[in-house]
JSON list of C-alpha atoms in Angstrom, two decimals:
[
{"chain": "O", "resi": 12, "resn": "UNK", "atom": "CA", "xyz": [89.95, 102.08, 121.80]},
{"chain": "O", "resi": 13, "resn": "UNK", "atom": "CA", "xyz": [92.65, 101.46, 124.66]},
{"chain": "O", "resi": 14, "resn": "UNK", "atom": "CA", "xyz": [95.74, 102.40, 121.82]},
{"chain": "O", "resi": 15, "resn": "UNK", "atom": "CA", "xyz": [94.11, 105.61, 121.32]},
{"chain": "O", "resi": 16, "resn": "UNK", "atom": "CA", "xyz": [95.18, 106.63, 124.75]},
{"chain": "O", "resi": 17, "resn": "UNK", "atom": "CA", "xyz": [98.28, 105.57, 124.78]},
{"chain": "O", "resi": 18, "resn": "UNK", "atom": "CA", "xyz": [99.43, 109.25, 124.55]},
{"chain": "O", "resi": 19, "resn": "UNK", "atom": "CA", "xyz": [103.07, 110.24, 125.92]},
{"chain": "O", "resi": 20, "resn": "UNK", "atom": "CA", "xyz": [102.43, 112.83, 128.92]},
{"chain": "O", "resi": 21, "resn": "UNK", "atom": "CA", "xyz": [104.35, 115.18, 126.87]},
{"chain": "O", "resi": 22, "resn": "UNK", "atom": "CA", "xyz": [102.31, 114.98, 123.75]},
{"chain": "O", "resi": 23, "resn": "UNK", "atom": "CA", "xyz": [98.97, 115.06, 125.89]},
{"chain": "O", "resi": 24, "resn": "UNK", "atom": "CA", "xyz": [96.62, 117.86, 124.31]},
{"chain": "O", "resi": 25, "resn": "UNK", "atom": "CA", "xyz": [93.87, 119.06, 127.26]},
{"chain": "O", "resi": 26, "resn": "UNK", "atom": "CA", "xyz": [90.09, 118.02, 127.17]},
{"chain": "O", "resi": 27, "resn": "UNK", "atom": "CA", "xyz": [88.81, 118.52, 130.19]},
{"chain": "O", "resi": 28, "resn": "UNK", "atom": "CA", "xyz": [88.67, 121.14, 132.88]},
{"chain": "O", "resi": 29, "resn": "UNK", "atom": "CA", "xyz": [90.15, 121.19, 136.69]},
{"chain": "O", "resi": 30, "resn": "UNK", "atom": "CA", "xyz": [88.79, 118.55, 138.42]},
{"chain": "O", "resi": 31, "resn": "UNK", "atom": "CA", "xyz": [86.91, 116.44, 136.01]},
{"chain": "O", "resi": 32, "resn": "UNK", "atom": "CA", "xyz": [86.12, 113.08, 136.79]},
{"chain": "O", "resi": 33, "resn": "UNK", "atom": "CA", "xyz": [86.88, 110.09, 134.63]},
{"chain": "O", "resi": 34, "resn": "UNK", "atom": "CA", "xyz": [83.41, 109.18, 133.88]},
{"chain": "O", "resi": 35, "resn": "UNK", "atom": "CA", "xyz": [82.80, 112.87, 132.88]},
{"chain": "O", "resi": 36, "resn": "UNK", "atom": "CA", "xyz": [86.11, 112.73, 130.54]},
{"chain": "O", "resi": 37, "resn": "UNK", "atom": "CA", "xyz": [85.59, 110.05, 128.90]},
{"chain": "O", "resi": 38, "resn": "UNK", "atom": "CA", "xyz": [81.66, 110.72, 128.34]},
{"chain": "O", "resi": 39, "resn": "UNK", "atom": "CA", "xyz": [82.74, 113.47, 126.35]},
{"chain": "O", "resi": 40, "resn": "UNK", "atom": "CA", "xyz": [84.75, 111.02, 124.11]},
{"chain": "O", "resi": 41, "resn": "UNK", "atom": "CA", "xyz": [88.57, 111.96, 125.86]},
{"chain": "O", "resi": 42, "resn": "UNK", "atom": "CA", "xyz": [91.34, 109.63, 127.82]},
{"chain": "O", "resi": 43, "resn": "UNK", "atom": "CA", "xyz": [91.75, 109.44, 131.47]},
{"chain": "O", "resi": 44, "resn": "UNK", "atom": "CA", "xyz": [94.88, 108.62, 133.13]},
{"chain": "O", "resi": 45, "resn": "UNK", "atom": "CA", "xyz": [95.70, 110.85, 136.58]},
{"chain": "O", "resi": 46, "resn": "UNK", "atom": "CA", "xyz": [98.94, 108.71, 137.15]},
{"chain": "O", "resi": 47, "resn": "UNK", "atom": "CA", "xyz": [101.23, 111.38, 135.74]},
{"chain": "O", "resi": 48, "resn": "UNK", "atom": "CA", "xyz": [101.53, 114.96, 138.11]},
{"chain": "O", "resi": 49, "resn": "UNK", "atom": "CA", "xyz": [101.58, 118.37, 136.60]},
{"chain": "O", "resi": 50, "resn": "UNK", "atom": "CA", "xyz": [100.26, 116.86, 132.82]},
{"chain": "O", "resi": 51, "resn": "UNK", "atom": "CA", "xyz": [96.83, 116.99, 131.80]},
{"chain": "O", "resi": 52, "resn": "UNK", "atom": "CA", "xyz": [94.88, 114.01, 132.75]},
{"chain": "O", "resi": 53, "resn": "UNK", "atom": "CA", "xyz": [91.61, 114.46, 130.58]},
{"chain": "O", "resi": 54, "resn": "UNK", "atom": "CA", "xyz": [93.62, 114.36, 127.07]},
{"chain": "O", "resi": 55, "resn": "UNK", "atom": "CA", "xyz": [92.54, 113.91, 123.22]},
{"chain": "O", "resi": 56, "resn": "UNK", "atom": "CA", "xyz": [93.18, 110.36, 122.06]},
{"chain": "O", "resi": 57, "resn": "UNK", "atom": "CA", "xyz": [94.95, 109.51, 119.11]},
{"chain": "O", "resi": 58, "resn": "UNK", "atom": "CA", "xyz": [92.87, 109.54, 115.61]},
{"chain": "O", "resi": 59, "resn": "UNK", "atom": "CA", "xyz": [92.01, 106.38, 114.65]},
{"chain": "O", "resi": 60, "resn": "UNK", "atom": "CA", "xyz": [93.92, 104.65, 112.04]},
{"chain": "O", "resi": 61, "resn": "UNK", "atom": "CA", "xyz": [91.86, 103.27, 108.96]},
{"chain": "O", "resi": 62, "resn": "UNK", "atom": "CA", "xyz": [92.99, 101.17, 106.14]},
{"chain": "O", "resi": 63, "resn": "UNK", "atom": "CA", "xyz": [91.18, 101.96, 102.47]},
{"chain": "O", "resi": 64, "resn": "UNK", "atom": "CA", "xyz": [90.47, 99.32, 99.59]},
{"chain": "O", "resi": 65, "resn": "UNK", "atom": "CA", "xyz": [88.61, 98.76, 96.57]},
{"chain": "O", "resi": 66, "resn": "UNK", "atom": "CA", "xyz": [85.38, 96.60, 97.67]},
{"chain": "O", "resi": 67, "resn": "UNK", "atom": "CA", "xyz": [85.97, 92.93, 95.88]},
{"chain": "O", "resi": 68, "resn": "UNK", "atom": "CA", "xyz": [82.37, 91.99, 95.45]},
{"chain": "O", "resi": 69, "resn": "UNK", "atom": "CA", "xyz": [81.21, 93.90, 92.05]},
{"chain": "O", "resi": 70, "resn": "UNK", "atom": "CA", "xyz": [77.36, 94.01, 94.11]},
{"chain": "O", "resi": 71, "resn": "UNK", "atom": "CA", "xyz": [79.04, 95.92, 97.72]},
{"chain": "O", "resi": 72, "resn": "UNK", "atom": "CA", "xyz": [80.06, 99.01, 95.31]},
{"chain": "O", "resi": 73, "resn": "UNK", "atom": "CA", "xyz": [78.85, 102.69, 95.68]},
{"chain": "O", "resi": 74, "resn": "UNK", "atom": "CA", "xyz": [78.34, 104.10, 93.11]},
{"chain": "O", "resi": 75, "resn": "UNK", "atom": "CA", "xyz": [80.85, 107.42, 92.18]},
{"chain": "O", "resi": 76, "resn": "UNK", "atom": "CA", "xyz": [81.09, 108.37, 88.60]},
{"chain": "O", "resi": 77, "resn": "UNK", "atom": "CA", "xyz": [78.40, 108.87, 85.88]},
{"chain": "O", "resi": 78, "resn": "UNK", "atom": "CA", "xyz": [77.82, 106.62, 82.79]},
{"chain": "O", "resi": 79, "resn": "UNK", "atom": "CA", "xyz": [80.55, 106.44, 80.69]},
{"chain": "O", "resi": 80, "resn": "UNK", "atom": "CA", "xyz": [83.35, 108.07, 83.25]},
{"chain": "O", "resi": 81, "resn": "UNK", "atom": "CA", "xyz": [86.63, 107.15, 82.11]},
{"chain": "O", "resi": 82, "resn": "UNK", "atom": "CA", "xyz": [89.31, 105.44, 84.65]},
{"chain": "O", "resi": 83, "resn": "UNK", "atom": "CA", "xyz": [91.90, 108.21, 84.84]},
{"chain": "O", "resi": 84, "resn": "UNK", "atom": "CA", "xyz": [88.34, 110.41, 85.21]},
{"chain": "O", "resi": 85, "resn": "UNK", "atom": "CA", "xyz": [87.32, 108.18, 88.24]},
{"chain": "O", "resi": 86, "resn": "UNK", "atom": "CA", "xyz": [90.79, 108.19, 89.69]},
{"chain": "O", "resi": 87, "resn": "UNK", "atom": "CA", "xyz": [90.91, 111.92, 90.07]},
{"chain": "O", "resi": 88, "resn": "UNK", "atom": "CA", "xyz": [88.10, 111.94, 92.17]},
{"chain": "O", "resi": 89, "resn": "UNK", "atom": "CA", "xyz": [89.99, 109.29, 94.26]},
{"chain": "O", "resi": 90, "resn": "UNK", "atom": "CA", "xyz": [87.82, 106.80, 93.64]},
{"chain": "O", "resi": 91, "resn": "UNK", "atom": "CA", "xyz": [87.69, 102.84, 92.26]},
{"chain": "O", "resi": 92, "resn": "UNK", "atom": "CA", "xyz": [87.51, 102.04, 89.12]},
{"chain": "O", "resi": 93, "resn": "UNK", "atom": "CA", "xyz": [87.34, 98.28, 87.36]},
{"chain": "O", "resi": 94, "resn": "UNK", "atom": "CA", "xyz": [85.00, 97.57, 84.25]},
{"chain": "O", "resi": 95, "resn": "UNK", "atom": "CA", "xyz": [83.92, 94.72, 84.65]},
{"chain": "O", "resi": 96, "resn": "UNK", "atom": "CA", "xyz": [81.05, 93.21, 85.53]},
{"chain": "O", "resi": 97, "resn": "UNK", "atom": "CA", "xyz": [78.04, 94.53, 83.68]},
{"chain": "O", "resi": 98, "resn": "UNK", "atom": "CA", "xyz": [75.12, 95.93, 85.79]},
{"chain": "O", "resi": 99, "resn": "UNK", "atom": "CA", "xyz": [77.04, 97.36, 88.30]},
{"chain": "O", "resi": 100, "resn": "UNK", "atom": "CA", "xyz": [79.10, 100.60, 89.11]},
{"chain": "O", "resi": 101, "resn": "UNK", "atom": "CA", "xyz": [82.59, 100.58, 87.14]},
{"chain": "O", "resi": 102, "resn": "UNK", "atom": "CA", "xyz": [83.31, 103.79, 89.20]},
{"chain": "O", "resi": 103, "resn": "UNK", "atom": "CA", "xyz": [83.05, 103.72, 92.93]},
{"chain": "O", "resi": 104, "resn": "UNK", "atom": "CA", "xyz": [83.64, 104.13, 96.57]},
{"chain": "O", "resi": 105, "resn": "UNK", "atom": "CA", "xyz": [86.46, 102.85, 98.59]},
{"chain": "O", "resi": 106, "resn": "UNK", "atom": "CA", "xyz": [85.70, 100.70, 102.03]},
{"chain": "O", "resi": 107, "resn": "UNK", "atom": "CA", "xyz": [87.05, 102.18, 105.16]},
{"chain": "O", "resi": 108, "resn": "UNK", "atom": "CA", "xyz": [88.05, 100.36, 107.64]},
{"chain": "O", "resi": 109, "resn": "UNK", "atom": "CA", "xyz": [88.81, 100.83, 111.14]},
{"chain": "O", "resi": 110, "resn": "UNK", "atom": "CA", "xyz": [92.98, 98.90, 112.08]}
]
């Protein structure tokens, strides 16, 4: 994504070698931006930010505990937990999503 690049010169961490083209730095998943001298210009973007929550729909969940896991139990393993409705997992995954 664009924000990923936006990376003060400063802060820029090298990922490329002398003379590699744009197409060739950004192929191999990097920013390109030769506008600023004497800083690199094939750099690392920023990580992407993501955003965690508990799934609403009771039939989207993944399961993560066993039968019979307790909340605090589920918790610790950094996971969901609501017990409600029958048939489905009480303990389970977070969604990750990408801001």
């Amino acid at each position: 994504a664009r924000c990923q690049c936006k990376v003060a010169p400063m802060e820029r961490k090298n990922c490329g070698y002398p003379g590699i083209t744009a197409a060739a730095c950004k192929k191999a998943g990097c920013c390109f931006d030769a506008s600023v001298p004497d800083m690199p210009w094939c750099f690392s973007p920023k990580p992407k930010r993501v955003r965690k929550f508990c799934p609403t729909d009771p039939h989207n969940r993944r399961n993560c505990g066993f039968p019979g896991i307790t909340a605090k139990q589920c918790e610790k393993k950094g996971c969901c937990f609501k017990a409600h409705p029958a048939g489905v997992p009480w303990c389970f995954y977070h969604r990750v999503v990408e801001e």
